[in-house]
Short mmCIF file of C-alpha atoms and ligand atoms in Angstrom, two decimals:
data_model
loop_
_atom_site.label_atom_id
_atom_site.label_comp_id
_atom_site.label_asym_id
_atom_site.label_seq_id
_atom_site.Cartn_x
_atom_site.Cartn_y
_atom_site.Cartn_z
CA UNK A 1 -33.82 76.48 41.03
CA UNK A 2 -32.92 73.02 42.30
CA UNK A 3 -29.72 71.27 41.29
CA UNK A 4 -31.52 68.86 38.92
CA UNK A 5 -34.43 70.75 37.46
CA UNK A 6 -36.38 68.13 35.46
CA UNK A 7 -39.60 66.17 35.77
CA UNK A 8 -38.65 63.24 38.04
CA UNK A 9 -42.04 61.58 37.63
CA UNK A 10 -40.72 60.03 34.36
CA UNK A 11 -38.29 57.97 36.50
CA UNK A 12 -40.90 56.76 38.93
CA UNK A 13 -40.24 53.12 39.83
CA UNK A 14 -36.74 53.12 38.41
CA UNK A 15 -34.00 52.69 40.99
CA UNK A 16 -30.59 54.15 40.09
CA UNK A 17 -28.72 52.38 42.88
CA UNK A 18 -27.92 49.29 40.79
CA UNK A 19 -26.79 51.43 37.91
CA UNK A 20 -24.47 53.56 40.10
CA UNK A 21 -22.93 50.41 41.59
CA UNK A 22 -22.48 48.71 38.21
CA UNK A 23 -18.77 49.53 37.85
CA UNK A 24 -17.96 48.22 41.33
CA UNK A 25 -20.00 45.05 40.76
CA UNK A 26 -18.30 44.42 37.42
CA UNK A 27 -14.83 44.96 38.89
CA UNK A 28 -15.63 42.49 41.68
CA UNK A 29 -16.73 39.86 39.11
CA UNK A 30 -13.55 40.39 37.08
CA UNK A 31 -11.37 40.08 40.18
CA UNK A 32 -13.11 36.85 41.18
CA UNK A 33 -13.00 35.25 37.71
CA UNK A 34 -10.39 32.61 36.83
CA UNK A 35 -7.44 33.80 34.71
CA UNK A 36 -7.92 31.27 31.86
CA UNK A 37 -9.30 32.31 28.50
CA UNK A 38 -13.07 31.78 28.14
CA UNK A 39 -13.71 28.86 25.77
CA UNK A 40 -17.08 29.48 24.17
CA UNK A 41 -17.99 27.98 20.82
CA UNK A 42 -20.61 29.88 18.87
CA UNK A 43 -22.35 28.44 15.82
CA UNK A 44 -21.81 31.73 13.97
CA UNK A 45 -18.04 31.38 14.49
CA UNK A 46 -18.10 27.76 13.32
CA UNK A 47 -19.98 28.78 10.17
CA UNK A 48 -17.64 31.72 9.54
CA UNK A 49 -14.66 29.37 9.84
CA UNK A 50 -16.24 26.94 7.37
CA UNK A 51 -17.08 29.64 4.82
CA UNK A 52 -13.93 31.72 5.26
CA UNK A 53 -11.02 29.49 6.31
CA UNK A 54 -7.63 31.23 6.36
CA UNK A 55 -6.28 28.46 4.15
CA UNK A 56 -7.50 25.03 3.06
CA UNK A 57 -5.57 21.91 2.14
CA UNK A 58 -6.81 19.92 -0.86
CA UNK A 59 -5.56 16.70 -2.44
CA UNK A 60 -5.51 16.11 -6.20
CA UNK A 61 -7.94 13.24 -6.81
CA UNK A 62 -8.04 13.29 -10.61
CA UNK A 63 -6.29 14.96 -13.56
CA UNK A 64 -7.90 15.23 -16.98
CA UNK A 65 -5.96 16.31 -20.07
CA UNK A 66 -7.50 19.09 -22.18
CA UNK A 67 -6.16 20.87 -25.29
CA UNK A 68 -3.09 22.77 -23.95
CA UNK A 69 -4.51 22.48 -20.43
CA UNK A 70 -5.33 20.15 -17.57
CA UNK A 71 -8.41 19.96 -15.37
CA UNK A 72 -7.64 19.08 -11.75
CA UNK A 73 -10.21 17.73 -9.29
CA UNK A 74 -9.36 18.36 -5.62
CA UNK A 75 -10.90 16.83 -2.51
CA UNK A 76 -10.56 17.93 1.11
CA UNK A 77 -7.42 16.73 2.87
CA UNK A 78 -8.45 15.61 6.35
CA UNK A 79 -4.94 14.58 7.32
CA UNK A 80 -3.71 18.16 6.89
CA UNK A 81 -6.61 19.75 8.76
CA UNK A 82 -9.24 20.42 6.09
CA UNK A 83 -12.28 18.27 6.87
CA UNK A 84 -14.41 19.91 4.16
CA UNK A 85 -13.71 22.46 1.44
CA UNK A 86 -15.45 25.83 1.76
CA UNK A 87 -18.73 26.48 -0.06
CA UNK A 88 -18.61 29.19 -2.73
CA UNK A 89 -20.65 31.16 -5.28
CA UNK A 90 -20.39 29.98 -8.92
CA UNK A 91 -17.81 32.31 -10.48
CA UNK A 92 -15.52 32.75 -7.44
CA UNK A 93 -11.83 31.84 -7.43
CA UNK A 94 -9.30 30.33 -5.05
CA UNK A 95 -5.62 31.24 -4.84
CA UNK A 96 -3.18 28.34 -5.01
CA UNK A 97 -0.03 28.61 -2.90
CA UNK A 98 2.72 27.29 -5.15
CA UNK A 99 6.27 26.48 -4.15
CA UNK A 100 8.64 26.76 -7.08
CA UNK A 101 12.40 26.39 -6.70
CA UNK A 102 12.23 27.36 -3.03
CA UNK A 103 10.06 30.42 -3.76
CA UNK A 104 6.43 30.69 -2.66
CA UNK A 105 3.95 32.48 -4.92
CA UNK A 106 0.15 32.55 -5.13
CA UNK A 107 -1.95 32.21 -8.28
CA UNK A 108 -5.72 32.68 -8.59
CA UNK A 109 -7.82 30.04 -10.39
CA UNK A 110 -11.59 30.07 -10.84
CA UNK A 111 -13.43 27.10 -9.40
CA UNK A 112 -15.04 25.48 -12.43
CA UNK A 113 -17.16 22.92 -10.60
CA UNK A 114 -20.68 23.43 -9.26
CA UNK A 115 -20.92 24.91 -5.73
CA UNK A 116 -22.98 21.86 -4.71
CA UNK A 117 -19.82 19.75 -4.98
CA UNK A 118 -18.44 21.71 -2.00
CA UNK A 119 -21.58 21.56 0.11
CA UNK A 120 -21.65 19.42 3.23
CA UNK A 121 -19.29 18.08 5.89
CA UNK A 122 -17.50 15.49 3.77
CA UNK A 123 -16.92 14.39 0.16
CA UNK A 124 -16.38 17.98 -0.99
CA UNK A 125 -14.49 18.84 -4.17
CA UNK A 126 -13.30 21.68 -6.40
CA UNK A 127 -12.32 21.54 -10.05
CA UNK A 128 -9.91 24.00 -11.66
CA UNK A 129 -8.58 24.16 -15.21
CA UNK A 130 -5.03 25.37 -15.79
CA UNK A 131 -4.16 26.38 -19.34
CA UNK A 132 -0.66 26.60 -20.78
CA UNK A 133 0.34 30.21 -21.18
CA UNK A 134 3.45 31.40 -23.07
CA UNK A 135 4.65 33.71 -20.26
CA UNK A 136 2.97 31.84 -17.41
CA UNK A 137 5.77 30.42 -15.25
CA UNK A 138 3.23 29.18 -12.67
CA UNK A 139 1.01 27.41 -15.23
CA UNK A 140 4.11 25.75 -16.72
CA UNK A 141 5.15 24.57 -13.26
CA UNK A 142 1.66 23.24 -12.43
CA UNK A 143 1.21 21.42 -15.74
CA UNK A 144 4.62 19.78 -15.43
CA UNK A 145 4.63 18.95 -11.72
CA UNK A 146 1.24 18.55 -10.10
CA UNK A 147 0.23 14.87 -9.90
CA UNK A 148 -2.53 12.81 -8.34
CA UNK A 149 -2.19 12.56 -4.55
CA UNK A 150 -0.32 15.90 -4.19
CA UNK A 151 -1.65 18.21 -1.49
CA UNK A 152 -2.02 21.89 -2.47
CA UNK A 153 -2.82 24.79 -0.17
CA UNK A 154 -5.56 27.19 -1.31
CA UNK A 155 -7.11 30.40 -0.01
CA UNK A 156 -10.78 30.63 0.85
CA UNK A 157 -13.11 31.28 -2.15
CA UNK A 158 -12.81 34.93 -3.19
CA UNK A 159 -14.10 37.41 -5.74
CA UNK A 160 -17.34 39.17 -6.69
CA UNK A 161 -17.81 37.70 -10.18
CA UNK A 162 -21.05 35.85 -9.55
CA UNK A 163 -24.72 36.32 -10.38
CA UNK A 164 -26.65 38.66 -8.07
CA UNK A 165 -30.33 38.97 -8.84
CA UNK A 166 -30.60 42.43 -7.22
CA UNK A 167 -28.13 43.82 -9.73
CA UNK A 168 -28.03 41.49 -12.74
CA UNK A 169 -30.71 40.87 -15.37
CA UNK A 170 -32.40 37.46 -15.55
CA UNK A 171 -30.71 36.89 -18.94
CA UNK A 172 -26.91 36.84 -18.91
CA UNK A 173 -24.71 36.85 -22.01
CA UNK A 174 -21.31 35.43 -21.05
CA UNK A 175 -18.30 36.33 -23.23
CA UNK A 176 -15.56 33.77 -22.59
CA UNK A 177 -12.13 33.17 -24.08
CA UNK A 178 -9.79 30.21 -23.46
CA UNK A 179 -9.67 29.20 -19.79
CA UNK A 180 -12.01 32.17 -19.11
CA UNK A 181 -14.78 29.61 -19.64
CA UNK A 182 -14.34 28.30 -16.07
CA UNK A 183 -16.60 30.75 -14.15
CA UNK A 184 -19.34 30.21 -16.74
CA UNK A 185 -18.91 26.47 -16.57
CA UNK A 186 -19.51 26.71 -12.80
CA UNK A 187 -22.56 28.97 -13.38
CA UNK A 188 -23.97 26.57 -15.99
CA UNK A 189 -23.48 23.65 -13.59
CA UNK A 190 -25.20 25.61 -10.81
CA UNK A 191 -28.15 26.40 -13.10
CA UNK A 192 -28.38 22.78 -14.24
CA UNK A 193 -28.55 21.47 -10.66
CA UNK A 194 -31.00 24.16 -9.49
CA UNK A 195 -28.61 26.15 -7.26
CA UNK A 196 -28.88 29.25 -9.48
CA UNK A 197 -31.89 30.51 -11.40
CA UNK A 198 -31.08 32.63 -14.44
CA UNK A 199 -30.70 32.17 -18.21
CA UNK A 200 -27.12 31.92 -19.43
CA UNK A 201 -25.97 32.23 -23.05
CA UNK A 202 -22.25 31.53 -23.30
CA UNK A 203 -20.40 33.00 -26.30
CA UNK A 204 -17.20 30.99 -26.11
CA UNK A 205 -14.26 32.13 -28.23
CA UNK A 206 -11.55 29.60 -29.14
CA UNK A 207 -8.94 29.53 -31.90
CA UNK A 208 -10.08 26.26 -33.51
CA UNK A 209 -12.69 23.59 -32.79
CA UNK A 210 -9.95 21.27 -31.48
CA UNK A 211 -8.78 23.83 -28.90
CA UNK A 212 -12.16 24.18 -27.14
CA UNK A 213 -11.87 23.40 -23.41
CA UNK A 214 -14.54 21.30 -21.62
CA UNK A 215 -16.45 21.00 -24.90
CA UNK A 216 -18.35 17.76 -24.14
CA UNK A 217 -19.00 18.75 -20.53
CA UNK A 218 -20.51 22.06 -21.69
CA UNK A 219 -22.77 20.20 -24.13
CA UNK A 220 -23.92 17.91 -21.30
CA UNK A 221 -24.75 20.88 -19.06
CA UNK A 222 -26.66 22.52 -21.92
CA UNK A 223 -28.87 19.42 -22.17
CA UNK A 224 -29.26 19.08 -18.42
CA UNK A 225 -30.24 22.75 -17.94
CA UNK A 226 -33.27 22.24 -20.23
CA UNK A 227 -33.16 25.54 -22.15
CA UNK A 228 -31.64 27.76 -19.44
CA UNK A 229 -28.07 27.37 -20.73
CA UNK A 230 -27.02 27.88 -24.36
CA UNK A 231 -23.43 27.56 -25.62
CA UNK A 232 -22.32 29.24 -28.86
CA UNK A 233 -18.79 28.46 -30.03
CA UNK A 234 -16.92 31.18 -31.94
CA UNK A 235 -13.73 30.22 -33.77
CA UNK A 236 -11.17 32.94 -34.60
CA UNK A 237 -8.77 30.86 -36.75
CA UNK A 238 -11.14 28.45 -38.47
CA UNK A 239 -14.43 28.53 -40.40
CA UNK A 240 -16.63 25.53 -39.79
CA UNK A 241 -20.31 24.64 -40.10
CA UNK A 242 -22.20 24.96 -36.82
CA UNK A 243 -19.74 27.51 -35.39
CA UNK A 244 -19.65 31.30 -35.43
CA UNK A 245 -16.48 32.78 -36.93
CA UNK A 246 -14.40 35.78 -35.79
CA UNK A 247 -14.38 37.57 -32.43
CA UNK A 248 -17.02 38.32 -29.82
CA UNK A 249 -18.25 41.75 -30.91
CA UNK A 250 -21.07 44.08 -29.86
CA UNK A 251 -22.98 42.84 -32.93
CA UNK A 252 -22.64 39.22 -31.84
CA UNK A 253 -23.74 40.02 -28.28
CA UNK A 254 -26.80 41.84 -29.68
CA UNK A 255 -27.58 38.85 -31.89
CA UNK A 256 -27.91 36.56 -28.85
CA UNK A 257 -29.07 39.05 -26.21
CA UNK A 258 -32.61 40.33 -26.28
CA UNK A 259 -34.67 42.47 -23.92
CA UNK A 260 -32.98 43.25 -20.63
CA UNK A 261 -29.67 41.40 -20.26
CA UNK A 262 -26.34 41.55 -18.41
CA UNK A 263 -22.96 40.90 -20.02
CA UNK A 264 -20.29 39.01 -18.05
CA UNK A 265 -16.78 38.72 -19.56
CA UNK A 266 -13.80 36.57 -18.67
CA UNK A 267 -10.78 35.78 -20.81
CA UNK A 268 -7.26 36.82 -21.78
CA UNK A 269 -6.32 40.48 -21.29
CA UNK A 270 -6.31 41.30 -25.03
CA UNK A 271 -9.84 39.95 -25.34
CA UNK A 272 -11.00 41.86 -22.25
CA UNK A 273 -9.53 45.12 -23.62
CA UNK A 274 -11.31 44.52 -26.93
CA UNK A 275 -14.58 43.67 -25.16
CA UNK A 276 -14.45 46.83 -23.03
CA UNK A 277 -14.75 48.88 -26.23
CA UNK A 278 -17.36 46.55 -27.75
CA UNK A 279 -19.61 46.52 -24.66
CA UNK A 280 -19.58 50.34 -24.56
CA UNK A 281 -21.34 50.26 -27.93
CA UNK A 282 -24.24 48.36 -26.34
CA UNK A 283 -25.27 51.36 -24.23
CA UNK A 284 -26.08 49.15 -21.23
CA UNK A 285 -26.19 50.62 -17.69
CA UNK A 286 -22.89 50.12 -15.81
CA UNK A 287 -24.33 47.50 -13.45
CA UNK A 288 -25.24 45.30 -16.41
CA UNK A 289 -21.62 44.84 -17.60
CA UNK A 290 -19.26 42.78 -15.47
CA UNK A 291 -15.59 41.92 -16.08
CA UNK A 292 -13.78 39.23 -14.10
CA UNK A 293 -10.44 40.29 -12.55
CA UNK A 294 -8.06 40.15 -15.49
CA UNK A 295 -4.95 38.64 -13.85
CA UNK A 296 -1.50 40.23 -14.04
CA UNK A 297 -1.36 43.49 -15.98
CA UNK A 298 1.86 42.61 -17.82
CA UNK A 299 4.45 44.99 -19.25
CA UNK A 300 3.22 48.55 -18.56
CA UNK A 301 5.39 50.19 -21.29
CA UNK A 302 3.11 52.05 -23.69
CA UNK A 303 0.26 52.31 -21.18
CA UNK A 304 -1.24 55.77 -20.83
CA UNK A 305 0.71 57.75 -18.22
CA UNK A 306 3.73 55.43 -18.17
CA UNK A 307 7.00 57.41 -18.49
CA UNK A 308 8.85 56.18 -21.59
CA UNK A 309 12.28 56.75 -19.96
CA UNK A 310 11.51 54.09 -17.30
CA UNK A 311 11.32 51.25 -19.83
CA UNK A 312 14.13 48.68 -19.79
CA UNK A 313 15.56 49.71 -16.38
CA UNK A 314 16.22 47.79 -13.18
CA UNK A 315 15.90 49.41 -9.75
CA UNK A 316 16.99 48.82 -6.13
CA UNK A 317 14.13 47.92 -3.85
CA UNK A 318 14.26 47.85 -0.05
CA UNK A 319 11.56 45.69 1.49
CA UNK A 320 10.75 46.00 5.21
CA UNK A 321 9.14 42.94 6.81
CA UNK A 322 8.43 43.11 10.56
CA UNK A 323 11.14 45.74 10.97
CA UNK A 324 13.82 43.86 8.97
CA UNK A 325 15.13 45.26 5.70
CA UNK A 326 15.94 43.15 2.62
CA UNK A 327 17.47 44.59 -0.56
CA UNK A 328 16.28 43.19 -3.89
CA UNK A 329 16.20 44.22 -7.56
CA UNK A 330 13.08 44.81 -9.65
CA UNK A 331 12.89 45.38 -13.43
CA UNK A 332 10.71 48.26 -14.55
CA UNK A 333 8.39 45.84 -16.40
CA UNK A 334 8.06 43.62 -13.31
CA UNK A 335 5.60 44.13 -10.45
CA UNK A 336 6.96 44.70 -6.95
CA UNK A 337 4.98 41.65 -5.81
CA UNK A 338 6.64 39.48 -8.43
CA UNK A 339 10.13 40.73 -7.47
CA UNK A 340 9.44 40.12 -3.75
CA UNK A 341 8.09 36.61 -4.24
CA UNK A 342 10.92 35.71 -6.62
CA UNK A 343 13.35 36.83 -3.89
CA UNK A 344 11.58 34.61 -1.34
CA UNK A 345 9.79 37.45 0.50
CA UNK A 346 6.32 36.09 1.29
CA UNK A 347 3.97 38.98 0.42
CA UNK A 348 0.32 38.04 0.95
CA UNK A 349 -1.55 38.06 -2.36
CA UNK A 350 -4.61 36.65 -4.06
CA UNK A 351 -6.02 38.26 -7.23
CA UNK A 352 -2.66 39.58 -8.59
CA UNK A 353 -4.77 42.10 -10.50
CA UNK A 354 -4.58 45.13 -8.18
CA UNK A 355 -8.18 44.78 -7.11
CA UNK A 356 -8.66 42.58 -4.01
CA UNK A 357 -6.35 44.49 -1.65
CA UNK A 358 -4.73 41.45 0.00
CA UNK A 359 -1.22 42.60 -0.95
CA UNK A 360 -1.85 46.10 0.51
CA UNK A 361 1.61 47.51 1.42
CA UNK A 362 3.11 50.82 2.49
CA UNK A 363 5.22 52.86 0.10
CA UNK A 364 7.86 54.37 2.38
CA UNK A 365 9.77 56.20 -0.36
CA UNK A 366 10.16 56.28 -4.15
CA UNK A 367 7.73 56.35 -7.07
CA UNK A 368 5.70 53.57 -8.63
CA UNK A 369 3.43 53.34 -11.66
CA UNK A 370 0.04 51.74 -11.13
CA UNK A 371 -2.04 51.35 -14.33
CA UNK A 372 -5.47 52.97 -13.92
CA UNK A 373 -7.38 49.81 -14.88
CA UNK A 374 -5.49 47.80 -12.24
CA UNK A 375 -5.64 50.37 -9.46
CA UNK A 376 -8.26 49.11 -7.01
CA UNK A 377 -7.05 51.22 -4.08
CA UNK A 378 -9.37 53.35 -1.99
CA UNK A 379 -8.88 57.13 -2.19
CA UNK A 380 -7.54 57.13 1.40
CA UNK A 381 -4.91 54.52 0.44
CA UNK A 382 -3.71 56.69 -2.44
CA UNK A 383 -3.56 59.75 -0.20
CA UNK A 384 -1.64 58.07 2.63
CA UNK A 385 0.91 56.19 0.52
CA UNK A 386 -0.45 52.64 0.36
CA UNK A 387 0.05 50.56 -2.77
CA UNK A 388 -0.95 47.19 -4.20
CA UNK A 389 2.46 45.74 -5.19
CA UNK A 390 0.82 43.19 -7.52
CA UNK A 391 0.01 46.09 -9.85
CA UNK A 392 2.85 48.49 -8.96
CA UNK A 393 5.92 48.97 -11.19
CA UNK A 394 8.98 50.84 -9.84
CA UNK A 395 9.97 54.13 -11.48
CA UNK A 396 13.20 54.38 -9.47
CA UNK A 397 14.58 53.11 -6.15
CA UNK A 398 11.72 52.18 -3.84
CA UNK A 399 11.39 51.36 -0.13
CA UNK A 400 8.20 49.62 0.93
CA UNK A 401 6.85 47.83 3.97
CA UNK A 402 4.91 44.59 3.50
CA UNK A 403 2.74 42.68 5.94
CA UNK A 404 2.82 38.95 5.13
CA UNK A 405 0.43 36.56 6.84
CA UNK A 406 1.65 33.33 5.21
S1 FES B 1 -3.18 40.54 -4.77
FE1 FES B 1 -5.14 41.44 -5.02
S2 FES B 1 -4.66 43.57 -4.95
FE2 FES B 1 -2.75 42.63 -4.94
#
């Protein structure tokens, strides 16, 4: 039998000489090439940079006062390197980088304006609404300090809370509370200007008629959308003609939802917890019920699985950044992200809800509690000791390694 016993007729006409010499030829080209970096500009890279900038600089062009809130309109800030703001899907959020008393933190805010306002190479804008919150140190800072002309740094648009016709029904019932109206405002605006094509019924819960955010603007969008957007106001603390009274319940969703519909929910944590139980009563398939990221989990004491003896304690935390150790303190009701940022350690973060993974850090030693509903880690992360410090509470002394990119 010959050395290579196969039918060589299949290779007729194919020379292997070039192929055998390929390595030598390539090495000769490399040796002859100049040492400078190749400067090629590909359209795909330009588009990726426009849609997913690392950070974008935006200037406050207008501030509108709302009940217990302010609505800020931002435009691109050319002078600081942002020629146009990034396009987004109605319902996505951006994270604001906020400097407070020498400490840098990030806070996510949904873009309330229509995506069309951020389309194009110039004259782009975003609108966000910031509501006063009793324990919201960032919202307090923003409402008291941000003024027209200020330049704020934001992340690229993020999040999955937008309409997707492959998954969602053509009819969407939106359950909104307080500033949780903002993603639905953006969706209504996108429907009204023809960017999106689905039917949106917004059940908007507020305490009283006077505390409704963006009330006139919502009414205008309802008119403009010509039957595709309907807004129903529900007042919890007041009974008034023309308004529903009480909370957004399964019964109320059924009253306004007919046939095949999806439910989207966004609002304060207490409302979201309540709605999780109510939406279960609807018997809808999982893909038809969507909850926006809920924001910070808050005090974990009393949560299922939380050890009662950990409540009210303060622990030593060692944080490793690029090989350097810093010692800080963290209360047991405080997240590790919060403690780091308060101590001036710049941990990368966006959603602050445990779900996006941007704060992904390594737990070197110690124990943490991560509430199940805020634990968005992959199974491999859990197995190999990675945590999301925005949703991790210390249960003793902890050493962790963080990887900031700010
Ligand atoms: S900031 Fe999103 S998971 Fe921590």
